[in-house]
Coordinates of C-alpha atoms and ligand atoms in Angstrom, one line a residue:
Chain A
X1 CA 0.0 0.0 0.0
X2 CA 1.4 3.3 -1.0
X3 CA 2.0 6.3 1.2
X4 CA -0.6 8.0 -0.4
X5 CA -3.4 5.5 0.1
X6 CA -2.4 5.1 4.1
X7 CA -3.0 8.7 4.9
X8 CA -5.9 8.7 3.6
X9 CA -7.3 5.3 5.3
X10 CA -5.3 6.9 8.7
X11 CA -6.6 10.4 8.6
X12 CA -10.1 8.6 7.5
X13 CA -9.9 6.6 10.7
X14 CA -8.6 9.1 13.4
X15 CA -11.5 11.3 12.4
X16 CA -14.5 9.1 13.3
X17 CA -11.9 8.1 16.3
X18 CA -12.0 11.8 17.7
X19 CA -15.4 11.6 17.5
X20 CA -16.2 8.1 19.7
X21 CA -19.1 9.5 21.4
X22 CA -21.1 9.9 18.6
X23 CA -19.3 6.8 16.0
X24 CA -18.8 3.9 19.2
X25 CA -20.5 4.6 22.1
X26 CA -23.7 5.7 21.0
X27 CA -24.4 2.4 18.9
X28 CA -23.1 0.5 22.4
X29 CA -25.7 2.3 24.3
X30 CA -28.8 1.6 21.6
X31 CA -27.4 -2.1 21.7
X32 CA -27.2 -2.1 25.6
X33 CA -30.8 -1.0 25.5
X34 CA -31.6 -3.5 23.0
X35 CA -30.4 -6.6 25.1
X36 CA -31.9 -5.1 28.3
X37 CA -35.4 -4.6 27.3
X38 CA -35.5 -8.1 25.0
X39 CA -32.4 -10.0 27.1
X40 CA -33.3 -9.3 30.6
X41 CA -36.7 -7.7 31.2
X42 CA -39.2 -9.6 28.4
X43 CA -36.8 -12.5 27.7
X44 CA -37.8 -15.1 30.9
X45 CA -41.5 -14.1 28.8
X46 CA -40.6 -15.3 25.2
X47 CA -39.6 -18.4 23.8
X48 CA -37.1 -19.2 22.0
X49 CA -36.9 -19.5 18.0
X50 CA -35.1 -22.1 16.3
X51 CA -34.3 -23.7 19.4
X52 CA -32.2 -20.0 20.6
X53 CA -33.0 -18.0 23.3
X54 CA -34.6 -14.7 21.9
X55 CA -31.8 -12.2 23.1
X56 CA -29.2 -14.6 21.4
X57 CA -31.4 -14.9 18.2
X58 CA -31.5 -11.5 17.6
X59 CA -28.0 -10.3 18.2
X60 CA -26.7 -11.0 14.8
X61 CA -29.2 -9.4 13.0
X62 CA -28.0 -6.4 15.1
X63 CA -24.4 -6.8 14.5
X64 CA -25.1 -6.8 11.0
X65 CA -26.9 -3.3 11.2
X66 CA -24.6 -2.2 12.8
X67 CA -21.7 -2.4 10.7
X68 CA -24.0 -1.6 7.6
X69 CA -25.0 1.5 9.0
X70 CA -21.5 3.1 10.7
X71 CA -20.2 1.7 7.3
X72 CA -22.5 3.4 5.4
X73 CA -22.4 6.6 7.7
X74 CA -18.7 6.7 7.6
X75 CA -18.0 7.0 4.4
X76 CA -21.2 9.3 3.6
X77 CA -21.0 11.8 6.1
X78 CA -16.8 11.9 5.5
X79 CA -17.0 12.7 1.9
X80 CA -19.9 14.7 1.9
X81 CA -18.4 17.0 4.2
X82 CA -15.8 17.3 2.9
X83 CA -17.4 18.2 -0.5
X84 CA -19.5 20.6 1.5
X85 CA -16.2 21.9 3.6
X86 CA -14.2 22.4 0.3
X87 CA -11.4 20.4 2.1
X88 CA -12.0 17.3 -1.0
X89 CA -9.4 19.8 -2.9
X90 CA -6.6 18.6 -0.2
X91 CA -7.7 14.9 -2.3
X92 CA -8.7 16.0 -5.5
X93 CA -5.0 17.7 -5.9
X94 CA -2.6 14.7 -4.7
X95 CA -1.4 12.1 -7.2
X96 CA -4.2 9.2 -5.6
X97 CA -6.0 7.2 -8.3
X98 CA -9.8 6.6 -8.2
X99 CA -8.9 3.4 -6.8
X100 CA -7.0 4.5 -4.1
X101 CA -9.4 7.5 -3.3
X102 CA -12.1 4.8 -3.0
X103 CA -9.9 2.1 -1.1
X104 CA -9.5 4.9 1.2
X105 CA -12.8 6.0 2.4
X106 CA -14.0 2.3 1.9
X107 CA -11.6 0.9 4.0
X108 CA -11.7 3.1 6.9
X109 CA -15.6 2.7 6.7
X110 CA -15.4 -1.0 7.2
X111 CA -12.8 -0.4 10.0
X112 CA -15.3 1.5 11.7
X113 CA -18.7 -1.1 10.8
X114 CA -16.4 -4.1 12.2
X115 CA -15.5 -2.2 15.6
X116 CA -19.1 -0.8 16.0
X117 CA -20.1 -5.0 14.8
X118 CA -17.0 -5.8 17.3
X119 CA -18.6 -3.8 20.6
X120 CA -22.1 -4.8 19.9
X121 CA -21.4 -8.5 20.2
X122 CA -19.8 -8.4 23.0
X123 CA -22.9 -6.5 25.1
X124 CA -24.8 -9.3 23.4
X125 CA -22.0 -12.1 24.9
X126 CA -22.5 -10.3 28.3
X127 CA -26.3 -11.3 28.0
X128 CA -26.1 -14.5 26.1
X129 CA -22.9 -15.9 25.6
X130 CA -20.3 -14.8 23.2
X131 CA -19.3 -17.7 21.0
X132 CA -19.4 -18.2 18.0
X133 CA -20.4 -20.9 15.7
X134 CA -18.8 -20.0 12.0
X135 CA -16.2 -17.9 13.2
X136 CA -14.6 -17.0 9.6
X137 CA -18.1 -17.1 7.7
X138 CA -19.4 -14.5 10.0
X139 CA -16.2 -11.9 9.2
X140 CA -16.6 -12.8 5.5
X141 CA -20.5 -11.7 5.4
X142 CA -19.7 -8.6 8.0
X143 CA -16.8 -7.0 6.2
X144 CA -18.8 -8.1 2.7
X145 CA -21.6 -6.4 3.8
X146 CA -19.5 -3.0 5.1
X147 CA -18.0 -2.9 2.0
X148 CA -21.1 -2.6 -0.5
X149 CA -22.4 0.0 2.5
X150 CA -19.3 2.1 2.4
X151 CA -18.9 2.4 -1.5
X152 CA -22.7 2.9 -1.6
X153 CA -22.0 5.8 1.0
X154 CA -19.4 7.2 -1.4
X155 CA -21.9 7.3 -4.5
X156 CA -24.7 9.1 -2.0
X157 CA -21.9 12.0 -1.1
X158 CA -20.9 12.3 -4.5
X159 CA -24.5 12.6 -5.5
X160 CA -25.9 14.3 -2.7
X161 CA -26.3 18.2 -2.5
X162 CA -28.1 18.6 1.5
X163 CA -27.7 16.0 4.3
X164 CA -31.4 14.8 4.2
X165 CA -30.1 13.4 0.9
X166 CA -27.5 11.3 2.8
X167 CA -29.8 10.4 5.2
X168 CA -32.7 9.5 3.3
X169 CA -31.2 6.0 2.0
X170 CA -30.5 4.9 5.9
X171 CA -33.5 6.2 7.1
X172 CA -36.2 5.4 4.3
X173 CA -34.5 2.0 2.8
X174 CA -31.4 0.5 5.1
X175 CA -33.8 0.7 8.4
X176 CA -37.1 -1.0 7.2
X177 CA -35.5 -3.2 4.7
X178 CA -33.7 -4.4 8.1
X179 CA -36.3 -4.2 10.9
X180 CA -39.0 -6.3 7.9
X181 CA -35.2 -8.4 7.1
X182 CA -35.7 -11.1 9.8
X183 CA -33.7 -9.6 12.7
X184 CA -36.2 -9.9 15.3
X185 CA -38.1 -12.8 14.0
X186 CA -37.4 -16.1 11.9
X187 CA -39.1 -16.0 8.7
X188 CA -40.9 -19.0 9.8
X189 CA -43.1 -17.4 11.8
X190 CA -44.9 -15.6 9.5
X191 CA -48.1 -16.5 7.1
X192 CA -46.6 -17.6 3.8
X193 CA -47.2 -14.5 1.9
X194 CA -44.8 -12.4 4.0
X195 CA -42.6 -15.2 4.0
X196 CA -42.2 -14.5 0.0
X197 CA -42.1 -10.6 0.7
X198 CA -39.1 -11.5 2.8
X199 CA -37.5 -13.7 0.7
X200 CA -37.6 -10.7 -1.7
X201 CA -35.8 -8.7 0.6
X202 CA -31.7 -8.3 0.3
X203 CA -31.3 -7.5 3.7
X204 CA -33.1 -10.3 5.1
X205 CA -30.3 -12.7 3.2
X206 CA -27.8 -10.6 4.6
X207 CA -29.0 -10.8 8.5
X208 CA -29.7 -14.5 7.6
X209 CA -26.5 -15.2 6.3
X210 CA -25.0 -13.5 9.6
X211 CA -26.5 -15.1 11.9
X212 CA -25.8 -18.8 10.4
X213 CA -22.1 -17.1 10.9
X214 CA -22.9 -16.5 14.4
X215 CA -24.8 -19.3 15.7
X216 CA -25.2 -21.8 12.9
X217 CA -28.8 -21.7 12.1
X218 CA -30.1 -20.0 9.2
X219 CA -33.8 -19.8 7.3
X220 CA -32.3 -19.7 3.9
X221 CA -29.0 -21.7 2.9
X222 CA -26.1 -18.9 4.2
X223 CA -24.1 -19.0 0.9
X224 CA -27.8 -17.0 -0.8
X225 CA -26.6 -14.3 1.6
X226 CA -22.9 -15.2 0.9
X227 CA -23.5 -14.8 -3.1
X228 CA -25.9 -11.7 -2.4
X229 CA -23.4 -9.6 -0.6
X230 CA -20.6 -10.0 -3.1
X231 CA -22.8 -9.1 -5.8
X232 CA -24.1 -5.7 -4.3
X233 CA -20.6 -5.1 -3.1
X234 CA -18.9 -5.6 -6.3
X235 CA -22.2 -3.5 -7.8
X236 CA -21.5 -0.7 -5.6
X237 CA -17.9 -0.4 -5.4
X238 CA -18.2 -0.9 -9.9
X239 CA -20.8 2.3 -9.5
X240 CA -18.8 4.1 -6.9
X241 CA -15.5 3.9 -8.9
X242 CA -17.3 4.7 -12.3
X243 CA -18.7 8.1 -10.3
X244 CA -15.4 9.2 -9.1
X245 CA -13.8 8.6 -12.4
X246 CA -16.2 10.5 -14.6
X247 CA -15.8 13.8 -12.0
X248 CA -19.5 14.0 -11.3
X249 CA -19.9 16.7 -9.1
X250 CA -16.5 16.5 -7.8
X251 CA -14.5 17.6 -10.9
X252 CA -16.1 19.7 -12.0
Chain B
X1 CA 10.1 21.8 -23.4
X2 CA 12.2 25.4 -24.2
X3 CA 11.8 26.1 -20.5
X4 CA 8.4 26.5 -20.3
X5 CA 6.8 24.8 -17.2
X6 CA 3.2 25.3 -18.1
X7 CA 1.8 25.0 -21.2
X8 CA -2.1 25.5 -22.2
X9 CA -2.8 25.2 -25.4
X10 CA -6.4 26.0 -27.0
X11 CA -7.8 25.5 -23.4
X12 CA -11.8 26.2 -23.5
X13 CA -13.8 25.5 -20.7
X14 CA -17.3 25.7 -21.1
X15 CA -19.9 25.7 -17.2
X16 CA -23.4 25.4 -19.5
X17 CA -24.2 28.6 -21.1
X18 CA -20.7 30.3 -19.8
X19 CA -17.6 29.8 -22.2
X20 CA -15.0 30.7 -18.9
X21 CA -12.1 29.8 -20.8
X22 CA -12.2 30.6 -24.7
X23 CA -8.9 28.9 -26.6
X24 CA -6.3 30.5 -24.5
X25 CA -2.9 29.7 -25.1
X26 CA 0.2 30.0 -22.9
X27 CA 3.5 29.2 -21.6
X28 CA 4.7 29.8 -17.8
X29 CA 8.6 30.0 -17.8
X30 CA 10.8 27.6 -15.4
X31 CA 11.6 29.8 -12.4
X32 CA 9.5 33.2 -13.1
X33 CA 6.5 34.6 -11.4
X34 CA 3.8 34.6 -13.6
X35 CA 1.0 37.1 -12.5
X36 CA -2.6 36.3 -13.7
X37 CA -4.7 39.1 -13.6
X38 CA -8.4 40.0 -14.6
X39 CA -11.8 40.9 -13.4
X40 CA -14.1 38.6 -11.4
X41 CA -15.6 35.9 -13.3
X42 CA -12.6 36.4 -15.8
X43 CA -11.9 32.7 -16.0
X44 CA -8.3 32.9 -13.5
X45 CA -9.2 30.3 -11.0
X46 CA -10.7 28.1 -13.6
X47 CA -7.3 27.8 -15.5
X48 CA -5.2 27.1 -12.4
X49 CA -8.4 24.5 -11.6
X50 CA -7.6 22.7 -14.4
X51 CA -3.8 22.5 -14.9
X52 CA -3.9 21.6 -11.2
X53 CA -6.5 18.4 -11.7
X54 CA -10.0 19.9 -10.2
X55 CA -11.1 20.3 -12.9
X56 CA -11.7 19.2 -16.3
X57 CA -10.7 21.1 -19.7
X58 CA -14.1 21.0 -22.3
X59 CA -11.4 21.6 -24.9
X60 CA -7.7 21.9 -25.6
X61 CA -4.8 20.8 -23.5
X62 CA -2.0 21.3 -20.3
X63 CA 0.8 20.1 -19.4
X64 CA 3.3 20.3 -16.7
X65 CA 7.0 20.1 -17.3
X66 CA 5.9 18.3 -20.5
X67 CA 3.5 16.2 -19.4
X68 CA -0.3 16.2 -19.8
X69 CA -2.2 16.8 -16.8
X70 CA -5.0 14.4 -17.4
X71 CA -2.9 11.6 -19.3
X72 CA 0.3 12.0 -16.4
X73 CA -1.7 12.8 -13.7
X74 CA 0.5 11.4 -11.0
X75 CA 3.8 13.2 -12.4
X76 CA 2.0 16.5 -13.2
X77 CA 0.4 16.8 -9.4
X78 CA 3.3 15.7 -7.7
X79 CA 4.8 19.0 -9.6
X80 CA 2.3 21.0 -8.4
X81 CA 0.8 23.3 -5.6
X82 CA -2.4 24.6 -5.5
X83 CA -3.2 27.3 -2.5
X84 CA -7.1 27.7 -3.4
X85 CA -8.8 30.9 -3.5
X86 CA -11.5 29.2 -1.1
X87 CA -10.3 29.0 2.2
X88 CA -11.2 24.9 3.4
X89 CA -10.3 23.5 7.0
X90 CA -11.2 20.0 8.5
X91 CA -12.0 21.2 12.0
X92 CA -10.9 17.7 13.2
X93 CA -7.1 17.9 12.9
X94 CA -4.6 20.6 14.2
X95 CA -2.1 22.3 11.8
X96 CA 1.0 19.8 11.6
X97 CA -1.9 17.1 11.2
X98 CA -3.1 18.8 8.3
X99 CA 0.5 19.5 7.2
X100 CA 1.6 16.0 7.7
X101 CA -1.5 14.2 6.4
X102 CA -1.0 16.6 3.0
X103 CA 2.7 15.4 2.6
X104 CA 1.0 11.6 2.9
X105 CA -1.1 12.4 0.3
X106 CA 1.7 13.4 -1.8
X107 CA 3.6 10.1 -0.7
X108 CA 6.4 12.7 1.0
X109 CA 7.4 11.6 4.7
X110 CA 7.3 15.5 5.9
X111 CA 10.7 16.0 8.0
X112 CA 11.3 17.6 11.5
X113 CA 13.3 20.4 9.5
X114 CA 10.7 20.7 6.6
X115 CA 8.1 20.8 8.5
X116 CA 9.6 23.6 10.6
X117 CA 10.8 25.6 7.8
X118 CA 7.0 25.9 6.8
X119 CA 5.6 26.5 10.0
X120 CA 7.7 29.5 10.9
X121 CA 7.6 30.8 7.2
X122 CA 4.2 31.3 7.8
X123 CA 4.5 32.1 11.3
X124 CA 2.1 29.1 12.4
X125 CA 4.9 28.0 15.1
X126 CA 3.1 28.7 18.1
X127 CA -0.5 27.5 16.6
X128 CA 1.4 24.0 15.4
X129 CA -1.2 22.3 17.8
X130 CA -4.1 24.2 17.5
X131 CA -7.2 23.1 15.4
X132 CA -7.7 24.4 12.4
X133 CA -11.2 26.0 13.1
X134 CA -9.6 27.9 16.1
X135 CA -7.2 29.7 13.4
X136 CA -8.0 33.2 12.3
X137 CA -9.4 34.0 8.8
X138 CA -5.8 34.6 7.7
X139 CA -4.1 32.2 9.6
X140 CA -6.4 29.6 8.1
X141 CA -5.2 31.3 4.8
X142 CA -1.3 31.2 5.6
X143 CA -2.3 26.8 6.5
X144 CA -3.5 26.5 2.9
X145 CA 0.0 27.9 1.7
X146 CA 1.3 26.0 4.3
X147 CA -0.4 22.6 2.9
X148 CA 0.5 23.5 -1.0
X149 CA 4.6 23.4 0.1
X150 CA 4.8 20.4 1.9
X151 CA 5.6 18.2 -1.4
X152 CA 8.1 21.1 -2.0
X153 CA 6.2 21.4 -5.7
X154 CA 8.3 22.8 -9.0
X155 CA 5.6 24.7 -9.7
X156 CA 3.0 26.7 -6.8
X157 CA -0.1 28.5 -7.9
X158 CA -1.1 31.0 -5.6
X159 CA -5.1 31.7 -6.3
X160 CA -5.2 35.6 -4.5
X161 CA -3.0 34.2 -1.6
X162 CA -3.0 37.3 0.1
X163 CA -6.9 38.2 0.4
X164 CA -7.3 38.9 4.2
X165 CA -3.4 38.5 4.9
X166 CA -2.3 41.7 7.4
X167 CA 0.7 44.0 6.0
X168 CA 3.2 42.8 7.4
X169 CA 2.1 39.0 6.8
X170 CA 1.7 39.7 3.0
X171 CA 5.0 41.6 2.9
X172 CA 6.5 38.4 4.6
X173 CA 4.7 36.0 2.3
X174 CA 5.9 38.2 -0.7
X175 CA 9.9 37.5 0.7
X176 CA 9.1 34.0 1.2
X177 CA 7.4 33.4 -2.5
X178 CA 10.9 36.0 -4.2
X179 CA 12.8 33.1 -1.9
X180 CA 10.8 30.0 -3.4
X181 CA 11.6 31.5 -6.7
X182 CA 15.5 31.9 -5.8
X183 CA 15.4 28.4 -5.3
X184 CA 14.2 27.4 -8.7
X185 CA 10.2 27.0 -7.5
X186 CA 8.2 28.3 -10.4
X187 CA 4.8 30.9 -9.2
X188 CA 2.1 32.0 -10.9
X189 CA 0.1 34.4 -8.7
X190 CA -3.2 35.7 -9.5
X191 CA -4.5 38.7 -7.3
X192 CA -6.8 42.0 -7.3
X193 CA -3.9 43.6 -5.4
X194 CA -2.4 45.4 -8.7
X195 CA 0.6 46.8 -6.7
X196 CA 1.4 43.0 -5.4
X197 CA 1.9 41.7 -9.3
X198 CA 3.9 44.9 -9.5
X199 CA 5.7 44.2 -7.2
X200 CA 6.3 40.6 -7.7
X201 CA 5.3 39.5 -11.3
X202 CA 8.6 38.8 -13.8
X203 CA 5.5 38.3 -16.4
X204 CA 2.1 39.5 -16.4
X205 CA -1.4 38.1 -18.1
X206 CA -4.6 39.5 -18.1
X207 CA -7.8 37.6 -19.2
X208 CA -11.1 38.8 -19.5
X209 CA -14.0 36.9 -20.3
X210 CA -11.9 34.0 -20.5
X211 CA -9.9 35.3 -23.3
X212 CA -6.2 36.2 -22.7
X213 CA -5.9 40.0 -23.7
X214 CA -2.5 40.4 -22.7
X215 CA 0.9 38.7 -21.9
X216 CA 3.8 40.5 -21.5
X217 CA 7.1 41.1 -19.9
X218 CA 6.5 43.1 -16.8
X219 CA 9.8 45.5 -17.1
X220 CA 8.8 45.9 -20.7
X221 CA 5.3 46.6 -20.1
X222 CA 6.2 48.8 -17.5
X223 CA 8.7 50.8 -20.3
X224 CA 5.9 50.8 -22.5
X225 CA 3.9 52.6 -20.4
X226 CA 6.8 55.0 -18.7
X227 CA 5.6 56.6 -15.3
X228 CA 2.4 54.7 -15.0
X229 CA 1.7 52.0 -12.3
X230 CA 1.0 48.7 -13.2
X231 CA -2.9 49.7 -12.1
X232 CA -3.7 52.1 -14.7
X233 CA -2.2 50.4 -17.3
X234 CA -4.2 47.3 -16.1
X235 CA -7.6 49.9 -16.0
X236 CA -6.3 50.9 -19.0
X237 CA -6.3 48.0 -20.8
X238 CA -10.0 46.8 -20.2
X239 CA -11.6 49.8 -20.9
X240 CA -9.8 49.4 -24.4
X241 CA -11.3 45.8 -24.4
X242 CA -14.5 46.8 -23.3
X243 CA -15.0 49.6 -26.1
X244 CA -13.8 47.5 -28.4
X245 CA -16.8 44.6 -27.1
X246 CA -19.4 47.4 -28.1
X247 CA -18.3 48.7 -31.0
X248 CA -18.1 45.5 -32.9
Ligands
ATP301 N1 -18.4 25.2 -11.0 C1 -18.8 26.1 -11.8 N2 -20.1 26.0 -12.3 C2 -20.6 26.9 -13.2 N3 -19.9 28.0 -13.5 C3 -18.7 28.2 -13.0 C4 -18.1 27.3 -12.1 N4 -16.9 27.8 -11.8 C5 -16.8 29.0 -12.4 N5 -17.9 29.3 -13.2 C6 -18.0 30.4 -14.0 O1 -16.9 30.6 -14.8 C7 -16.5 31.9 -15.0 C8 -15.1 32.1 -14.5 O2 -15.0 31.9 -13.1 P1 -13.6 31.9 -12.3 O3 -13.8 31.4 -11.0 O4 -12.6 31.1 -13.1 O5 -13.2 33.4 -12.3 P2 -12.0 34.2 -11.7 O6 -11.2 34.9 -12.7 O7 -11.2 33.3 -10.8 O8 -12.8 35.3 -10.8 P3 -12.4 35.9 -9.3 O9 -11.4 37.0 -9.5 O10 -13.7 36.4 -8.9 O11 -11.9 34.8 -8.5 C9 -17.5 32.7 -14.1 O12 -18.5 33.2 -15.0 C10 -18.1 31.7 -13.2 O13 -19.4 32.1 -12.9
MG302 MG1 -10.9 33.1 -8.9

């Protein structure tokens, strides 16, 4: 890795790093809350799915939005502001290739999903045991999935002219696509007509696929989710690159 | 290359309905500074945008010490320093982290020494640690310079460098860019301070309306015009252009 390229992923990293209020601790306390109300105060009440206590069921499905999101919010917010800021000249000048612009904000965006990922298992181990059953599968899907979030975060702050344009794909499509993705239910439980919705879903393969990694039970077989993921990561990091080398909006 | 360091050949640039570059044509010389004059909206900032890589020519070409600045990318902005006419600051890192993460974008390890030299040339010593939204409107300026010198570049473009810089700053920055020059470093200034390119300039160009109306020695110029300042004959110049506009 060239000089260039390391700064970049370095001064990408120690920004959301001076910031670990708002890009570590606050997704540790949403988690914490998480686990509380469903691990300790409603969990003696519900019974377990696929043979897992609830708490434990649902913790993958909230690793995996977790590193989605700070993935995607990491890269988004970075670039955007710095297009906003003006400080993308201090980039747009040096001698760094589209690919190593992208490899850049990408990588320090998955650096950031994994950690978030990272903490919020372990508050789910305090509650339900931390082991895990696919070890290696379950990095593979994670950093997968950061990486198609990240580079689809680049192509929203090239794109985007106000914030509620960065935050409309989290907000409107990430979210739902995730909470109606399986997280906090097996698709099992539904009447068959949801059952297809979900299996119509991208996400749902993606928390699926996690949480075979996690604790080796899965709805669909993991490698849809597997297969899924590198497709919409090699899609978005094709579209990302292809943005960043035309100059849209940043060359102008 | 006949010593020329820039070279824009039949460089249009065209923003929708605005032509802000219309076939210009120039050469900067290894070692001079080059002043770039002319009215807002004249087209200055989006010719140093594009030999520096910000922006895209719609037409024609530039290269840097012979190379072409699309095509050689990596050679021609390792040659170059851009000080931008927009003052930017990440108000997340201090100034030797901006300094210092500039260099690594350049692929230059900054040195103890180097990093020195710039700091107290711009008389940012004592705010080395301070973050960069604490700075003051010129200080913030003086960090810009600051971050086009770190890859010690052949050639600096200085977009009005000293809008908002006090006297005494400006008549420091004006020793340290006649010192960059003395040690081979190549300047092309543009600025609405007439006296500065006066005072500075070995060669002077003025566009208007992205067309270049004049390029010319400044001693000769100067001559030409015996007992004027560089200002009137600048005033001059695009009054001449302007009557000319209306009469056609
Ligand atoms: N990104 C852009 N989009 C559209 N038009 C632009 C853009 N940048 C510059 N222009 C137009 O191009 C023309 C030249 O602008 P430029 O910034 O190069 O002028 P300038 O000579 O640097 O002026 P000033 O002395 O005010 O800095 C202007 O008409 C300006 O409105
Ligand atoms: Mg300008």
């Amino acid at each position: 890795m060239g000089l260039g390229l390391r700064t970049l992923l370095v001064k990408e990293v120690r920004r959301f790093l001076r910031v670990p209020g708002q890009t570590l601790a606050s997704p540790l306390v949403t988690t914490t809350l998480y686990f509380v109300v469903f691990g300790w105060s409603l969990g003696s009440r519900l019974a377990d799915v696929e043979g897992v206590p609830y708490a434990r069921f649902i913790a993958p499905g909230l690793v995996a939005l977790g590193v989605v999101s700070n993935a995607y919010l990491n890269s988004a917010s970075s670039l955007f502001v710095m297009k906003l800021q003006g400080t993308i000249i201090d980039i747009l000048v040096a001698p760094l290739s589209h690919t190593e612009v992208l490899t850049g904000f990408v990588a320090a965006a998955v650096v950031r999903g994994l950690l978030v990922g990272g903490v919020t298992w372990l508050v789910a181990g305090a509650f339900t045991g931390i082991g895990i059953a696919h070890p290696l599968w379950a990095l593979v899907m994670l950093v997968l999935a950061a990486v198609a979030f990240a580079a689809l975060g680049v192509v929203t702050a090239i794109w985007a002219a106000t914030f509620e344009q960065v935050n409309f794909f989290p907000t409107f499509v990430v979210t739902p696509l995730t909470f109606l993705g399986g997280v906090f239910y097996s698709v099992r439980m539904l009447p068959p007509g949801l059952q297809r919705l979900t299996m119509a879903n991208p996400v749902f393969y993606l928390v699926d696929g996690v949480r075979y990694g996690f604790l080796g039970i899965s709805d669909a077989s993991p490698l849809w989710g597997l297969g899924i993921l590198a497709v919409l990561a090699a899609g978005s990091l094709s579209l990302a690159y292809a943005l960043l080398a035309s100059g849209y909006r940043l060359r102008s | 290359m006949n010593g020329a360091v820039v070279e824009i050949e039949g460089l249009r640039k065209r923003y929708g309905a605005v032509l802000a570059l219309d076939r210009v044509d120039l050469e900067v010389r290894q070692g001079e500074i080059f002043g770039l004059l002319g009215p807002n909206g004249a087209g200055k900032t989006t010719l140093i945008s594009i030999v520096a890589g910000l922006s895209r020519a719609t037409e024609g070409s530039a290269r840097v010490l012979g190379k072409d600045v699309v095509r050689d990318y990596r050679f021609t902005r390792r040659a170059v320093g851009l000080v931008p006419q927009e003052i930017n600051f990440d108000p997340f890192f201090s100034v030797e982290e901006a300094l210092r993460f500039q260099a690594g974008y350049f692929g230059v390890k900054l040195t103890g020494d180097r990093l020195e030299e710039i700091l107290s040339a711009l008389d940012l010593t004592e705010k080395r640690h301070t973050n960069a939204r604490a700075l003051s409107g010129g200080m913030k300026r003086r960090l810009l310079i600051g971050k086009a010198l770190v890859h010690d570049p052949q050639v600096l473009f200085l977009d009005e460098p000293t809008a908002g810089v006090d006297v005494e700053l400006r008549q420091q920055l004006w020793r340290y860019v006649r010192r960059l020059r003395e040690r081979g470093t190549t300047v092309v200034l543009t600025t609405h301070y007439l006296e500065e390119a006066e005072e500075l300039a070995d060669r002077v160009a003025v566009i208007e309306r992205g067309r270049l109306v004049l390029l010319e020695d400044k001693g000769t110029l100067m001559a030409r015009n015996a007992g004027q300042r560089l200002q009137d004959i600048y005033v001059a110049l695009l009054q001449r252009e302007r009557a000319g506009r209306e009469a056609e």
